[in-house]
Each structure stands twice: as C-alpha cells, then as structure tokens.
Short mmCIF file of C-alpha atoms and ligand atoms in Angstrom, two decimals:
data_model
loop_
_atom_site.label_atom_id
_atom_site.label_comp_id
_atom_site.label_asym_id
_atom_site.label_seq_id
_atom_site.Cartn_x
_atom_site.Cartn_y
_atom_site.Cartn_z
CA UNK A 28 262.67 110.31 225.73
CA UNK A 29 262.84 112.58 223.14
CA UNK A 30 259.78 113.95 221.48
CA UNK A 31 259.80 116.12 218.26
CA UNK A 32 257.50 116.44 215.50
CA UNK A 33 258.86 116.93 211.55
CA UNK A 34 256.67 118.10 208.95
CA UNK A 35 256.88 117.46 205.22
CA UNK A 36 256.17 120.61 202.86
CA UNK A 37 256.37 119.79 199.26
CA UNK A 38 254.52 121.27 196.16
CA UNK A 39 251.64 118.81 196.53
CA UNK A 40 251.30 117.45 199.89
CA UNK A 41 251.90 118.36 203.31
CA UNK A 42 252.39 115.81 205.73
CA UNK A 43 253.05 115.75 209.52
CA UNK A 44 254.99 113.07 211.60
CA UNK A 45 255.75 112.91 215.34
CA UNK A 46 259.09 111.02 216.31
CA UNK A 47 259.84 109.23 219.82
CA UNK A 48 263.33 108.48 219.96
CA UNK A 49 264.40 107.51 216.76
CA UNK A 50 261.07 106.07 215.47
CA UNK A 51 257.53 107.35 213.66
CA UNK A 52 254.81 107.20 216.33
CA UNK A 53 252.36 109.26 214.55
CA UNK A 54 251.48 110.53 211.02
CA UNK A 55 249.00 112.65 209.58
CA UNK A 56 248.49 113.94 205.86
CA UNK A 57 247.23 117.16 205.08
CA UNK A 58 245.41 119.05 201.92
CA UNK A 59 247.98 120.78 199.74
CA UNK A 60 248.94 124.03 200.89
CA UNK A 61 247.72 127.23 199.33
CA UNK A 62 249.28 130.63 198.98
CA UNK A 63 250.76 131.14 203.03
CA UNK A 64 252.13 127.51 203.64
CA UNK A 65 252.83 128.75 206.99
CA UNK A 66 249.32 128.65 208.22
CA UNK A 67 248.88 125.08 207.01
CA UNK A 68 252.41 124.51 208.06
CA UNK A 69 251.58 125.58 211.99
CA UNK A 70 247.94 123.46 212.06
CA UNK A 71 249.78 120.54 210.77
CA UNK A 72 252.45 120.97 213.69
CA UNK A 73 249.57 121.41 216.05
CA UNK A 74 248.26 118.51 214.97
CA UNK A 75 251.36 116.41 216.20
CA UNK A 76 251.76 118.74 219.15
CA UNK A 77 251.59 117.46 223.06
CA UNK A 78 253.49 119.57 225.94
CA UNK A 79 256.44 117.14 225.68
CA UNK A 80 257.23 117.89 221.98
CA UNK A 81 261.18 119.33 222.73
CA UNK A 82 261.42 120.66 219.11
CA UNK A 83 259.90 121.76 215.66
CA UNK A 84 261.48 120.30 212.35
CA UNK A 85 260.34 121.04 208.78
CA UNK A 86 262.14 120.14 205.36
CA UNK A 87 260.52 122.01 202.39
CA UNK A 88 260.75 121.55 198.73
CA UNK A 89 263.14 124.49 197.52
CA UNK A 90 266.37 126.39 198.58
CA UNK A 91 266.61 126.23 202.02
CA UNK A 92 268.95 129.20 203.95
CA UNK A 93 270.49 126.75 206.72
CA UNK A 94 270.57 126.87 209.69
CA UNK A 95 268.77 130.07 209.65
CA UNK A 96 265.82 128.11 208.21
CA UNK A 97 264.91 130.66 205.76
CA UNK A 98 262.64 129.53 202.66
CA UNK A 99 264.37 131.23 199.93
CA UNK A 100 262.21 130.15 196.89
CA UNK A 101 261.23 127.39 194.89
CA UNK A 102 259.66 126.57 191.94
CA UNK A 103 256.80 124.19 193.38
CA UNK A 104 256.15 125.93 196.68
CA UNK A 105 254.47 129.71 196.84
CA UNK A 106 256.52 132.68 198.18
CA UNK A 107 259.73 133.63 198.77
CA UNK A 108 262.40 134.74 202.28
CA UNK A 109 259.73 133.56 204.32
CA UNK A 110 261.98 133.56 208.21
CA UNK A 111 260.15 129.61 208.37
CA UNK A 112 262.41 128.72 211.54
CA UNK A 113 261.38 131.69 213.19
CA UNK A 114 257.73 131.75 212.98
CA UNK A 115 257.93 127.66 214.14
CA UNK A 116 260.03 128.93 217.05
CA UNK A 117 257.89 132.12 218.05
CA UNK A 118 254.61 130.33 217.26
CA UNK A 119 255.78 126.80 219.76
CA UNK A 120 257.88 128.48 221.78
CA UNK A 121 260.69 125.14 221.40
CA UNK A 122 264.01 125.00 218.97
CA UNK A 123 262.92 124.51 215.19
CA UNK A 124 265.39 123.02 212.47
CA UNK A 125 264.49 123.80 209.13
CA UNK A 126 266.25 122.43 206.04
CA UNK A 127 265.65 121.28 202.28
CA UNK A 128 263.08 118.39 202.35
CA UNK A 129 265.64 116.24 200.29
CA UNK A 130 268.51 117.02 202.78
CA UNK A 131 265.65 115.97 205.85
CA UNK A 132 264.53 112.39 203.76
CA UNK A 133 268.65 111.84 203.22
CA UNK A 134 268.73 112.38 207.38
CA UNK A 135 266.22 109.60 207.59
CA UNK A 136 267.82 107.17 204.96
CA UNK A 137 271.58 107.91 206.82
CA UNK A 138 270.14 107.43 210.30
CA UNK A 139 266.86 104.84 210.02
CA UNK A 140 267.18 103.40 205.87
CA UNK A 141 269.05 102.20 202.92
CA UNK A 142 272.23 104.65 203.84
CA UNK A 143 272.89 103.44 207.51
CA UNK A 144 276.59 103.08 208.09
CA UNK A 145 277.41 104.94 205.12
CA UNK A 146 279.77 107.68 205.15
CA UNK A 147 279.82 108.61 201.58
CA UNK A 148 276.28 108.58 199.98
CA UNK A 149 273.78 110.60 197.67
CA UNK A 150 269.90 110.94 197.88
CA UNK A 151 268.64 111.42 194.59
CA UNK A 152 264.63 112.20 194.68
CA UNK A 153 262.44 111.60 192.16
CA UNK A 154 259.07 113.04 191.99
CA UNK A 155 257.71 116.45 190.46
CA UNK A 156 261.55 117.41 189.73
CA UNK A 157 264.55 115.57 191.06
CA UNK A 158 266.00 116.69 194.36
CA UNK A 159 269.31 115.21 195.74
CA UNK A 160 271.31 115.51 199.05
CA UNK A 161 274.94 114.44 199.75
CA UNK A 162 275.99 113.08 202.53
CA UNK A 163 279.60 113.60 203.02
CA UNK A 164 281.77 112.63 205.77
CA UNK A 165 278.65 111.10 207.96
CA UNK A 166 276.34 114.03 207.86
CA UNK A 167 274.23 116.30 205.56
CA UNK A 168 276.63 118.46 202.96
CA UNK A 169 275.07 121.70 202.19
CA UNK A 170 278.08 123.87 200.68
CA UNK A 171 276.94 127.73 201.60
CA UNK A 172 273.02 126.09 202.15
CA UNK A 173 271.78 125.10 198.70
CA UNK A 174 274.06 122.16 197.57
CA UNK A 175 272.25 118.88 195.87
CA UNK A 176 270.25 120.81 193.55
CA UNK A 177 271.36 118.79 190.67
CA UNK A 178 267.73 118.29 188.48
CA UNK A 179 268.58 122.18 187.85
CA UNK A 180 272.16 120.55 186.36
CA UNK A 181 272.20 121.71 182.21
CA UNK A 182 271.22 118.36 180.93
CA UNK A 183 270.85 119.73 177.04
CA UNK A 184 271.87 123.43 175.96
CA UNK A 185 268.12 124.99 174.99
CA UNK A 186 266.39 121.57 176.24
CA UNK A 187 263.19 121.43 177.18
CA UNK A 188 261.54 124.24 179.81
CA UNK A 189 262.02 123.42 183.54
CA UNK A 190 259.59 124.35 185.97
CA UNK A 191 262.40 126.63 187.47
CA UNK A 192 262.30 128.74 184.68
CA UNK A 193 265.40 127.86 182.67
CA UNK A 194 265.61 125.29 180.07
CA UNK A 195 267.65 121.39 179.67
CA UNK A 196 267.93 120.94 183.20
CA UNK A 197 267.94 116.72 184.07
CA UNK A 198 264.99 116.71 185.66
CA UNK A 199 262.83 117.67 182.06
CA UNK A 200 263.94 114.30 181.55
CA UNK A 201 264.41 112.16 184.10
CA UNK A 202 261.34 112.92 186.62
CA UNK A 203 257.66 111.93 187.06
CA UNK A 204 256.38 114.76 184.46
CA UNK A 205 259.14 113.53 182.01
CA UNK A 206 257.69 110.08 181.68
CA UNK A 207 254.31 111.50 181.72
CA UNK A 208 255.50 113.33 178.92
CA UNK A 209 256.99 110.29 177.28
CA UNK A 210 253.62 108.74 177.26
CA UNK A 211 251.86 111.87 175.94
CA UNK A 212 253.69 111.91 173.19
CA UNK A 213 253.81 108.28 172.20
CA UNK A 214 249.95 108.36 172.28
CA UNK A 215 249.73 111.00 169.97
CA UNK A 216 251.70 108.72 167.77
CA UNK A 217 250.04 105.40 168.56
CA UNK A 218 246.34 106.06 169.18
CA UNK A 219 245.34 102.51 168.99
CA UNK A 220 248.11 100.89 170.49
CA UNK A 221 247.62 98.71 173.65
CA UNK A 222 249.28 101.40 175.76
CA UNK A 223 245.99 103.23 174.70
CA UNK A 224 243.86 100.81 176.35
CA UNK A 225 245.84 101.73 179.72
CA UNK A 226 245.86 105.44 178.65
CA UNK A 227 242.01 105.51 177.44
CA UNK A 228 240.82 107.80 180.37
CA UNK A 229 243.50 110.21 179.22
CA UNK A 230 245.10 109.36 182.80
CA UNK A 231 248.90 109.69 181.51
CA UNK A 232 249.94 110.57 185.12
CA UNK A 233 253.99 108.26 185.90
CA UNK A 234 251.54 106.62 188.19
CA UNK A 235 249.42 105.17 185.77
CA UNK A 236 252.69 104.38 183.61
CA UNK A 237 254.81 102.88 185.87
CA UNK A 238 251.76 100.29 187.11
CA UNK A 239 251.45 99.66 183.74
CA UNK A 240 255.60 98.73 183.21
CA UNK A 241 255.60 96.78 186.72
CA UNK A 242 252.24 94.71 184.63
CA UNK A 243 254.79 94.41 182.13
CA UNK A 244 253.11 96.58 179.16
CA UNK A 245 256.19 96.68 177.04
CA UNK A 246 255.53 99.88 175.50
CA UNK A 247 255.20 101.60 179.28
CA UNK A 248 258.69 99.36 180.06
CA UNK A 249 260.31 101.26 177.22
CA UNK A 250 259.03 104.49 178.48
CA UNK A 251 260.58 103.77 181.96
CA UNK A 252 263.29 102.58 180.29
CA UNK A 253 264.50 105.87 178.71
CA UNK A 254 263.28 107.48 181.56
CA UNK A 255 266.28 105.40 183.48
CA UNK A 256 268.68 105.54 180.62
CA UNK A 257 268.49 109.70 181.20
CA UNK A 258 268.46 109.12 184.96
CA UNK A 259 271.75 106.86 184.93
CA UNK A 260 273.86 109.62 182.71
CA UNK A 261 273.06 112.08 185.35
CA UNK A 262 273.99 109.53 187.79
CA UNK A 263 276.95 109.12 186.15
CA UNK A 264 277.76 112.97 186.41
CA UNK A 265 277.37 112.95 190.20
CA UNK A 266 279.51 109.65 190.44
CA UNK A 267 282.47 111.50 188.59
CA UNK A 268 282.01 114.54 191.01
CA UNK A 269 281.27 112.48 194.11
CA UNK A 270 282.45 109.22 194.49
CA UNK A 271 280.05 108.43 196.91
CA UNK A 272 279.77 104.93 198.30
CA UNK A 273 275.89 104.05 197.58
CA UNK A 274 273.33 105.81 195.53
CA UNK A 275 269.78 105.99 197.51
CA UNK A 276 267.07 106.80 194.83
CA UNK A 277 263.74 107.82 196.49
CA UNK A 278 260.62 110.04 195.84
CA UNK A 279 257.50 108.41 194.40
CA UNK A 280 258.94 107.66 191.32
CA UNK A 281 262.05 106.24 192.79
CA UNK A 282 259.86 103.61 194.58
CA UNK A 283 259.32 101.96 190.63
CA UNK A 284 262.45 99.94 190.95
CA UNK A 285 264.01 97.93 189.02
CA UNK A 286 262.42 98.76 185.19
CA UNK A 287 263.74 102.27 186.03
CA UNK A 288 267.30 101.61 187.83
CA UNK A 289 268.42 98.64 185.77
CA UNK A 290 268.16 100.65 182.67
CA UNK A 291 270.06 103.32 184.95
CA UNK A 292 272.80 101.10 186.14
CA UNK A 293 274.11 99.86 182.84
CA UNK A 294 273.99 103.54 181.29
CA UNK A 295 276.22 105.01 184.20
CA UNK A 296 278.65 101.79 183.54
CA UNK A 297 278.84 102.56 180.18
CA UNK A 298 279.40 105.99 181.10
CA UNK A 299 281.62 106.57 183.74
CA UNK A 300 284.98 107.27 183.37
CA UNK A 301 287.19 104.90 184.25
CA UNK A 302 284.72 101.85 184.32
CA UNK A 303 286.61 99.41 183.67
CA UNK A 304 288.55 99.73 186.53
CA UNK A 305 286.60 100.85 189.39
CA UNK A 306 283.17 99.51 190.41
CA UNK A 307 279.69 101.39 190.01
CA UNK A 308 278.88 102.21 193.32
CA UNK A 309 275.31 100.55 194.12
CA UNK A 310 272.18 102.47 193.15
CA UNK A 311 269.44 101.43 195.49
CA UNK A 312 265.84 102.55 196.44
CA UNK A 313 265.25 104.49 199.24
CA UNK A 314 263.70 102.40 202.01
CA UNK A 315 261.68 105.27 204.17
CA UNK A 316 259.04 105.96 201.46
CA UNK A 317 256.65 108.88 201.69
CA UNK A 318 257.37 109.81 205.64
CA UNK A 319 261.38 110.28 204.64
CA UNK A 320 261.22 113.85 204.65
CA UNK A 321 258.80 114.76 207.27
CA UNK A 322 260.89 111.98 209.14
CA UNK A 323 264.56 113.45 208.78
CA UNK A 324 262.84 116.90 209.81
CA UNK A 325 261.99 115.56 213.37
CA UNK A 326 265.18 113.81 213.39
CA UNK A 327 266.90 117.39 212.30
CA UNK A 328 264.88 118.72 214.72
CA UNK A 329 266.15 116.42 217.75
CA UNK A 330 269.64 117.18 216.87
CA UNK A 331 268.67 120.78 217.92
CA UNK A 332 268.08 119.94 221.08
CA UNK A 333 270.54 117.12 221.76
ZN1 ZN B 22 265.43 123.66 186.19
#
C-alpha cells in the first residue's frame, strides 16, 4: 500500500487529503492561509501525517517551477520563489511533488474522474480566475513549467483589469467574479427587479447567482448565460489550438452545469472553425469536486515514489 498525503493551496482555502492507493481516505479543511503559506501548508500536512505516509504532494494556485516545485508567483496566493518542494522534503524527510493546483485536479480527473481513458483532454477551472491544464499524450503537459494559463489569454485589447495585473484577459469575463460582476451591475440598473429580492442582502457572490439560475430566476439564467457564451469563445480558442478529445470544466463555478455549458457549447459550435465538418469535442463537468486538486497532489506525489 501506498500512502501519501496531497494538499490543496489556493487563494481562499487550504485543504488537506490523505490517499491509500488510488482513493481519498481522509480530508481535512483548513482556514485560509495568511502571509507564509508554508507554515499553514506544513500543519495541514501534519495533520494527514502517520509514519507510513511515503510522500508529500501539493498543487498551488499560481506558476508552478516543475519538477523543482518552486512557487514562482501568483496573483491570489502571497509571495514569490518560495523552494515549496524543498521545505516539504526537509521538513518530512519523504519525496514531495509539487505542481500547479490545476495541473494536480487534471491528475485526478485523468486518473479517478470525467477524463479516464482519455489521451487528449483539457481541465478548464473555474473559480476566482480560470485555471486550465492539458493533458497531452496521457499525462500532464506543462511546456517549460507554466503551460494552461489560458484565463491570462487577451480576451479584449484594454478589457477590463485582471487580478494579475494586466487588462482583457478571459477570465474578467468568464469566472466567478465576472458573474458577480454581471449581477452588480444589472442591480444598479434594476433596483426593484425580482433578481433584487434574491440580491436584497447585497449578497451578489456567483454563489448566490448561480442558486438563483439553477431556481430558474430568469434574469440570474441570463447572467449565467453570458457568463457561458464568453466561456464557450474561449473554449473555442483552445479547441482550435488543441484538439483535445473532451473538455473537463471544474472549479466551483464549473460545478453550475448545464445553464452555464449549454450556453457554452452552442457558442464554440458557432465558433469554431471548421464546424461543420468536425464535431465539438464534449464539454463536461469535472466529476472530483472540491478534493480534485489536493487529490491529484497525493496522486503526483505517489508517482514520486513509484
Ligand atoms: Zn490576467
């Protein structure tokens, strides 16, 4: 038996997972991580820990050196060139495997979810930003270390402001703050509308929007909607580049569904080049959920000391 233990660092959440051969045996969520994630990193590991543990993964929100496991920066997690593998290794004394949190959660979709068998696939992650892996040829494609980074793809020319500091990128549009935006906005036009009712404790969180589309608020379906409709051109974009097999959408505001991917679907039809004669390869949710990342870490991990 192999036992490792993968932890999840994103901008808001930290969350710890221990993996037996294969499968989730233990999870634990931890308080967001303040200025030295390391510190909160290593408690959360210790957590998981037993004596059998054969290796250390992590997969953090930002670029990612790999395999040297370097945290490079990123633009919802504090500091920069922090040696991550290294300090797992010295402070456990076992292998650690660090790596992009989207390229761990695309691990755990290839190996346990909706990409199993696949050869040819991309994990696009919505949440805070949009994240992405590809999976080329059976395994995780990095290109030098940072590939997938496509919410920082120019979207508009002098768009909207991205959290990374430049402006247009796809995920101003097509993310969890974007439709949050969306509903801002329409608000501030509609005071008294119904989606007010929903809105009235100024709660304009995609949470709060999306329940409200699923309830079918038709207002909050339209805001989805062009949420999607932005979603599926970039999809489109990384069809034309990719031609993968299967799209895996996850993050938390990939697990909406269908009012946000069937608007996506038909704009990437209508989109992609060629269409007529070649099918849209299916867009899917992911099937892993929240553990995905911390999940693919172990499993990264484990790899490390097959
Ligand atoms: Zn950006």
């Amino acid at each position: 038996m192999v036992a490792t233990v993968g932890i999840d660092l994103g901008g808001t959440k930290l969350l710890a997972v221990r993996v037996e051969d294969g499968q989730m045996v233990a999870r634990e969520l931890f308080a967001t991580p303040g200025e030295d994630f390391m510190d909160s990193a290593i408690a959360a590991v210790r957590e998981m820990w037993t004596d059998d543990v054969a290796a250390v993964g992590a997969g953090i929100a930002g670029l990612v050196r790999y395999p040297d496991g370097v945290f490079v920066w990123g633009p919802h997690v504090p500091g920069t060139n922090i040696p991550v593998r290294s300090i797992l290794e010295e402070e456990f004394g076992v292998p650690a495997a660090v790596d992009n949190d989207a390229n761990t959660a695309a691990l755990a979709e290839l190996h346990l979810g909706a990409a199993v068998g696949r050869t040819h696939a991309l994990l696009v992650t919505l949440g805070t930003g949009i994240g992405g892996a590809v999976i080329a040829d059976g395994d995780v494609f990095r290109g030098s270390s940072f590939a997938g980074e496509w919410g920082h793809m120019l979207y508009q020319a002098n768009g909207l402001q991205c959290d990374c500091g430049k402006r247009g990128c796809w995920e101003t549009v097509a993310s969890g703050p974007a439709l949050a935006r969306l509903g801002r906005e329409f608000h501030a036009l509609n005071p008294g509308g119904h989606l007010a009712k929903i809105l009235q404790k100024g709660d304009f969180s995609a949470e709060t929007l999306t329940k409200a589309a699923d309830a079918g608020d038709e207002t909050a379906r339209g805001l989805v909607s062009q949420v999607g409709a932005a979603l599926g051109q970039g999809l489109c974009s990384l069809i034309a580049v990719f031609d993968p097999e299967l799209i895996v959408v996850g993050g938390g505001l990939g697990s909406v569904g269908e009012s946000l991917l069937g608007p996506a679907r038909r704009v990437a039809a209508d989109a992609l080049h060629g269409g007529s004669h070649r099918p849209l390869p299916p867009i899917v949710v992911a099937e892993l959920g929240p553990e995905a990342n911390a999940v693919g870490a172990a499993l990264l991990a484990a790899q490390s000391v097959d």
